[in-house]
PDB file of C-alpha atoms and ligand atoms in Angstrom:
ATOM      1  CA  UNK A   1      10.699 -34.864 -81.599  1.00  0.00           C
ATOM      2  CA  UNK A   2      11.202 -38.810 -81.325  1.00  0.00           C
ATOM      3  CA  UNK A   3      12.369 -40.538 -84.175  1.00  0.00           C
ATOM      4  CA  UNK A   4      11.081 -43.744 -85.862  1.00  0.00           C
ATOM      5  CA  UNK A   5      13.821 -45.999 -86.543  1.00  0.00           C
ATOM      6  CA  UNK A   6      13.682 -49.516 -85.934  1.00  0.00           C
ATOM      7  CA  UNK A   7      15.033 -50.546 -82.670  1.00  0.00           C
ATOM      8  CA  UNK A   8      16.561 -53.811 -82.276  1.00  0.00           C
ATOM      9  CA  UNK A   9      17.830 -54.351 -78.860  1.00  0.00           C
ATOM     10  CA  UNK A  10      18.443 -52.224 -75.921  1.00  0.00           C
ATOM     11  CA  UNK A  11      22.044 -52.514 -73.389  1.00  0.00           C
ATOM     12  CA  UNK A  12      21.547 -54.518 -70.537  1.00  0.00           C
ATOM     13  CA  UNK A  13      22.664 -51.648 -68.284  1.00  0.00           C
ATOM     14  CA  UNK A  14      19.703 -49.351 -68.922  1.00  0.00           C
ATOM     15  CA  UNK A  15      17.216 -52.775 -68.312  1.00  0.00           C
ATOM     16  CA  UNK A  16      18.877 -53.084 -65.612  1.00  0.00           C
ATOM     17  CA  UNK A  17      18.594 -49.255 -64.294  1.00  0.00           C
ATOM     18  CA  UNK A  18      14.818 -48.872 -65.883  1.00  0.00           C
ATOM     19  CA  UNK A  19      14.223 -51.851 -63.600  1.00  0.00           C
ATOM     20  CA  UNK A  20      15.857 -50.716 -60.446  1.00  0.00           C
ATOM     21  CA  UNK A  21      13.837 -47.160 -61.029  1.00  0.00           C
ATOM     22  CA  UNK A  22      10.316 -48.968 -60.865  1.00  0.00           C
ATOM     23  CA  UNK A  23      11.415 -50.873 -57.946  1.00  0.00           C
ATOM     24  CA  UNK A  24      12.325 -46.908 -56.097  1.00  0.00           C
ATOM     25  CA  UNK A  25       9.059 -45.645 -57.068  1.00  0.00           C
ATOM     26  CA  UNK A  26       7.206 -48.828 -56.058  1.00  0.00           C
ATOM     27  CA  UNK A  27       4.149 -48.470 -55.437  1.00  0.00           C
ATOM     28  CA  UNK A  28       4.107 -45.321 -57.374  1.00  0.00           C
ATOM     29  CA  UNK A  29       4.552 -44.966 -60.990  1.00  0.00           C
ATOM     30  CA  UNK A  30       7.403 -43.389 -62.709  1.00  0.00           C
ATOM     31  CA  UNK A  31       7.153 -42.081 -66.937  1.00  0.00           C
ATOM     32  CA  UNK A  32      11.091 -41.965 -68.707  1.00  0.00           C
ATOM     33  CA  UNK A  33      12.039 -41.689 -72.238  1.00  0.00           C
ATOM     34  CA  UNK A  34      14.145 -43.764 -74.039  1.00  0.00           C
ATOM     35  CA  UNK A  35      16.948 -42.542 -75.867  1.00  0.00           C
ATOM     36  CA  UNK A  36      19.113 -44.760 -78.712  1.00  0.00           C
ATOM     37  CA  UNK A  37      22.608 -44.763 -79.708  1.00  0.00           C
ATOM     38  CA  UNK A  38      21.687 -45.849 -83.572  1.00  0.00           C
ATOM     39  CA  UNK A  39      19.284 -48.549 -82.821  1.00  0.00           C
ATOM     40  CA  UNK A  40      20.038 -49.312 -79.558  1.00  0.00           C
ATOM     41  CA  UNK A  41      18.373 -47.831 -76.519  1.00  0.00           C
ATOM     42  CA  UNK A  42      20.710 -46.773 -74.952  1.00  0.00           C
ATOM     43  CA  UNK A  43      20.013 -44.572 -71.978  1.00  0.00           C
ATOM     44  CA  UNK A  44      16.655 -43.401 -69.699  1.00  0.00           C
ATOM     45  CA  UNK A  45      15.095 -39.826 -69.366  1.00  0.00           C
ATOM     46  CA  UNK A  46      13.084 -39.409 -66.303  1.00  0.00           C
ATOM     47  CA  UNK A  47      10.438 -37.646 -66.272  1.00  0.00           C
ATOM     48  CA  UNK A  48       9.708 -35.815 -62.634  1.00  0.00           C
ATOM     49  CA  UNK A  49       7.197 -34.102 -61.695  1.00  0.00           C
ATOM     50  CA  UNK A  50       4.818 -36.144 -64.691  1.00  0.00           C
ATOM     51  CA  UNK A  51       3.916 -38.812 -62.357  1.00  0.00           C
ATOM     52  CA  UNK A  52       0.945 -38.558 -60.375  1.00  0.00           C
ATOM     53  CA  UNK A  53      -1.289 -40.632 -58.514  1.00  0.00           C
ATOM     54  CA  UNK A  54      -0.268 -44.392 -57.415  1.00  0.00           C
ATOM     55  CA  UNK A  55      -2.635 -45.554 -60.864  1.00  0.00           C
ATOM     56  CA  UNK A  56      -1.366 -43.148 -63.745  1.00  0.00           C
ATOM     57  CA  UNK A  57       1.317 -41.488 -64.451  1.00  0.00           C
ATOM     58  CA  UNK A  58       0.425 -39.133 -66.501  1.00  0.00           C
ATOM     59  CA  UNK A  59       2.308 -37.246 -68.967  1.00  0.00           C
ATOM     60  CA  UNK A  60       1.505 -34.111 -70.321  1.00  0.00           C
ATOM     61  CA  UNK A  61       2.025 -33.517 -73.420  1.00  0.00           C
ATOM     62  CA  UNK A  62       2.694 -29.878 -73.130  1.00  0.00           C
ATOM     63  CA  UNK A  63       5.306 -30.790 -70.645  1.00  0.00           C
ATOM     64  CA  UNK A  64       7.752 -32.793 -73.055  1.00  0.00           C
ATOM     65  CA  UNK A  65      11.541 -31.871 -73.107  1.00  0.00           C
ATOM     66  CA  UNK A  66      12.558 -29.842 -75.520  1.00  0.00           C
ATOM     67  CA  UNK A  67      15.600 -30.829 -78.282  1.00  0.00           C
ATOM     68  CA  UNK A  68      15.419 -34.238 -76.073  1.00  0.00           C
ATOM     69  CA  UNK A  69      15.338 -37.403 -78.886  1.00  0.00           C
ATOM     70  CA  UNK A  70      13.604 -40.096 -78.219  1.00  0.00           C
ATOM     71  CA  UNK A  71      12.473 -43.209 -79.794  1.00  0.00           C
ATOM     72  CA  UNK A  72      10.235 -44.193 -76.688  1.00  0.00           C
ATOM     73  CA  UNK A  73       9.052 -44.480 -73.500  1.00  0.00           C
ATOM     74  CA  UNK A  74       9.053 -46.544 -70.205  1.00  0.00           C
ATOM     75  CA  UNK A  75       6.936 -46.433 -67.029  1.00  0.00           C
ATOM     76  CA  UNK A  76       5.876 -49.250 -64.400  1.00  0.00           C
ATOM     77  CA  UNK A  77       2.575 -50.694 -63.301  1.00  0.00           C
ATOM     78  CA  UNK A  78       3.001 -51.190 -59.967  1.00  0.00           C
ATOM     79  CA  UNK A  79      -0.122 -53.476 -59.653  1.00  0.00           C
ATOM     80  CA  UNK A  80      -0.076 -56.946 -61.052  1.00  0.00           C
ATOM     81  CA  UNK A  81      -2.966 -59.079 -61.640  1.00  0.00           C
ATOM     82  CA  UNK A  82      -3.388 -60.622 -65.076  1.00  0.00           C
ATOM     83  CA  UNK A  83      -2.145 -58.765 -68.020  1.00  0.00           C
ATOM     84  CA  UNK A  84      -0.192 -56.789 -65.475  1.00  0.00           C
ATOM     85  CA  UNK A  85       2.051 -55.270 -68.364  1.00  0.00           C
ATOM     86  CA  UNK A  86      -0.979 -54.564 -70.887  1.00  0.00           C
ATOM     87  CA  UNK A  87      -0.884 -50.681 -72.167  1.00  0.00           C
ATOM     88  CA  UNK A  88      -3.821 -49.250 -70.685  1.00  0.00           C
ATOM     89  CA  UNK A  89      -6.100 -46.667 -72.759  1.00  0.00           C
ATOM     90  CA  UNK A  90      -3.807 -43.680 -71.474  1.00  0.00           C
ATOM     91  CA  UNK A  91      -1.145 -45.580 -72.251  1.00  0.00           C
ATOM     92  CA  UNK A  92      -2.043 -46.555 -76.113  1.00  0.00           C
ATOM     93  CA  UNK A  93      -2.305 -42.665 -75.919  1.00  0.00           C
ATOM     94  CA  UNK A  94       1.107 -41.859 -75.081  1.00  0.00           C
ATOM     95  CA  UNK A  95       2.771 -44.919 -77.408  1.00  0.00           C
ATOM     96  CA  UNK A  96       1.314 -43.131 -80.316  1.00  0.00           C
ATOM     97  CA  UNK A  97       3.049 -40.272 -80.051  1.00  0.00           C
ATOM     98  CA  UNK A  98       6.122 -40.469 -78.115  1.00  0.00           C
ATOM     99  CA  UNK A  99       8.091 -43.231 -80.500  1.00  0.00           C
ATOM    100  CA  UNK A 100       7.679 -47.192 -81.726  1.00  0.00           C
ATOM    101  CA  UNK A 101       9.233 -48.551 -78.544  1.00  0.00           C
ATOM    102  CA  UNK A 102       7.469 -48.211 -75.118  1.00  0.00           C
ATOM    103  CA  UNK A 103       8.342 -50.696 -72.301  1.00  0.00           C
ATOM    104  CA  UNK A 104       6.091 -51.527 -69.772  1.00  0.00           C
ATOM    105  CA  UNK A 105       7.596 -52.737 -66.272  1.00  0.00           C
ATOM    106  CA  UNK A 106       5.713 -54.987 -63.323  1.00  0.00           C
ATOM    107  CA  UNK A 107       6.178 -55.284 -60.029  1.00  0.00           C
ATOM    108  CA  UNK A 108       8.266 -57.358 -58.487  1.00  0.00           C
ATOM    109  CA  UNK A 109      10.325 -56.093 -61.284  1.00  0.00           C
ATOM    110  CA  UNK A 110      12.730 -59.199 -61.971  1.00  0.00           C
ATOM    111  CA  UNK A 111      14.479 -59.727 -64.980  1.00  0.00           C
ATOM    112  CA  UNK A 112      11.660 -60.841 -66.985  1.00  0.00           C
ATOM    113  CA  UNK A 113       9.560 -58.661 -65.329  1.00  0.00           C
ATOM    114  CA  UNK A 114       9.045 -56.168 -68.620  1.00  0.00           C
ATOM    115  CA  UNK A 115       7.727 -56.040 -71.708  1.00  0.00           C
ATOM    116  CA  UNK A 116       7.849 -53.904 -74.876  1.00  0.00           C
ATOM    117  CA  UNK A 117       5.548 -52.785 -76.872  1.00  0.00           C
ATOM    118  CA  UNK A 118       4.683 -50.809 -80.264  1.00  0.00           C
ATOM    119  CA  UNK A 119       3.015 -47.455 -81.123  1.00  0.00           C
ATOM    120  CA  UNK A 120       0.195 -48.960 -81.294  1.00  0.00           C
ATOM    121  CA  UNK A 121       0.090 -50.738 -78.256  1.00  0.00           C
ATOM    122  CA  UNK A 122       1.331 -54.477 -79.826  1.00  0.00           C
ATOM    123  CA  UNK A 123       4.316 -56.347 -78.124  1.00  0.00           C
ATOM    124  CA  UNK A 124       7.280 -56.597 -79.805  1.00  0.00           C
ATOM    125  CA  UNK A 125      10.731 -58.367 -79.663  1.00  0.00           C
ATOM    126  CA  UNK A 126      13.633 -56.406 -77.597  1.00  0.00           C
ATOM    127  CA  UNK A 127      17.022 -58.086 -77.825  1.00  0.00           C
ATOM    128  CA  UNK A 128      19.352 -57.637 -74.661  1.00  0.00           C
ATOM    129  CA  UNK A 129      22.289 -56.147 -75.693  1.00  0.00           C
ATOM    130  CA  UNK A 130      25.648 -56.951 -73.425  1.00  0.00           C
ATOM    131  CA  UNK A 131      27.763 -53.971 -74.346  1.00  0.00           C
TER     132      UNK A 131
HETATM  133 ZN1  LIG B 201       0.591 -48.171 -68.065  1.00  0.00          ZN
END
């Protein structure tokens, strides 16, 4: 089951791969976990086989890895407009129970092109980490 502890900051290296993976799946959508090394987030489950249409990926909750530990989740929204990273309903429905750290990435997928959010849907602060 995910645990709750308070996440400060995740290592640039998995931004940087969580990134690159929503600009492979562009214009589809891609679900991950994220896993933490104490309160770090430190690495990126995918998910296949839980995405679906070009909309919503979907994940089932029936489907979750086993003995996996997670303290959140990731996906993409591959079509922008404003509030491009805002948790849709489906979405608030997956943050509250898969962990207190969900980031939400946006096409083009620069950088700054992410955002991070709570389990209940509000953003919240994600430090870069360089280790
Ligand atoms: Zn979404």
């Amino acid at each position: 089951m995910g645990k709750r502890g308070r996440i400060r900051g995740i290592v640039r290296d998995a931004l940087d791969f969580i990134l690159e993976v929503s600009k492979s799946y562009h214009p589809h959508e891609f679900i991950g976990l994220l896993s933490a090394d104490g309160d770090v987030i430190s690495d990126v489950i995918l998910l296949p086989g839980m995405l679906s249409s070009d909309r919503n990926a979907s994940i089932r909750m029936d489907m979750m890895p086993l003995g996996i530990s997670y303290v959140g989740s990731v996906h993409n929204h591959p079509h922008p407009g404003s509030g491009a990273a805002r948790p849709s309903t489906q979405d608030l429905f997956i943050f509250a129970r898969t962990g207190n750290c969900h980031i939400i990435t946006f096409h083009p997928y620069d950088s700054d092109c992410w955002r991070c959010y709570d389990s209940r849907g509000e953003e919240r602060e994600l430090k870069i980490l360089e280790d």
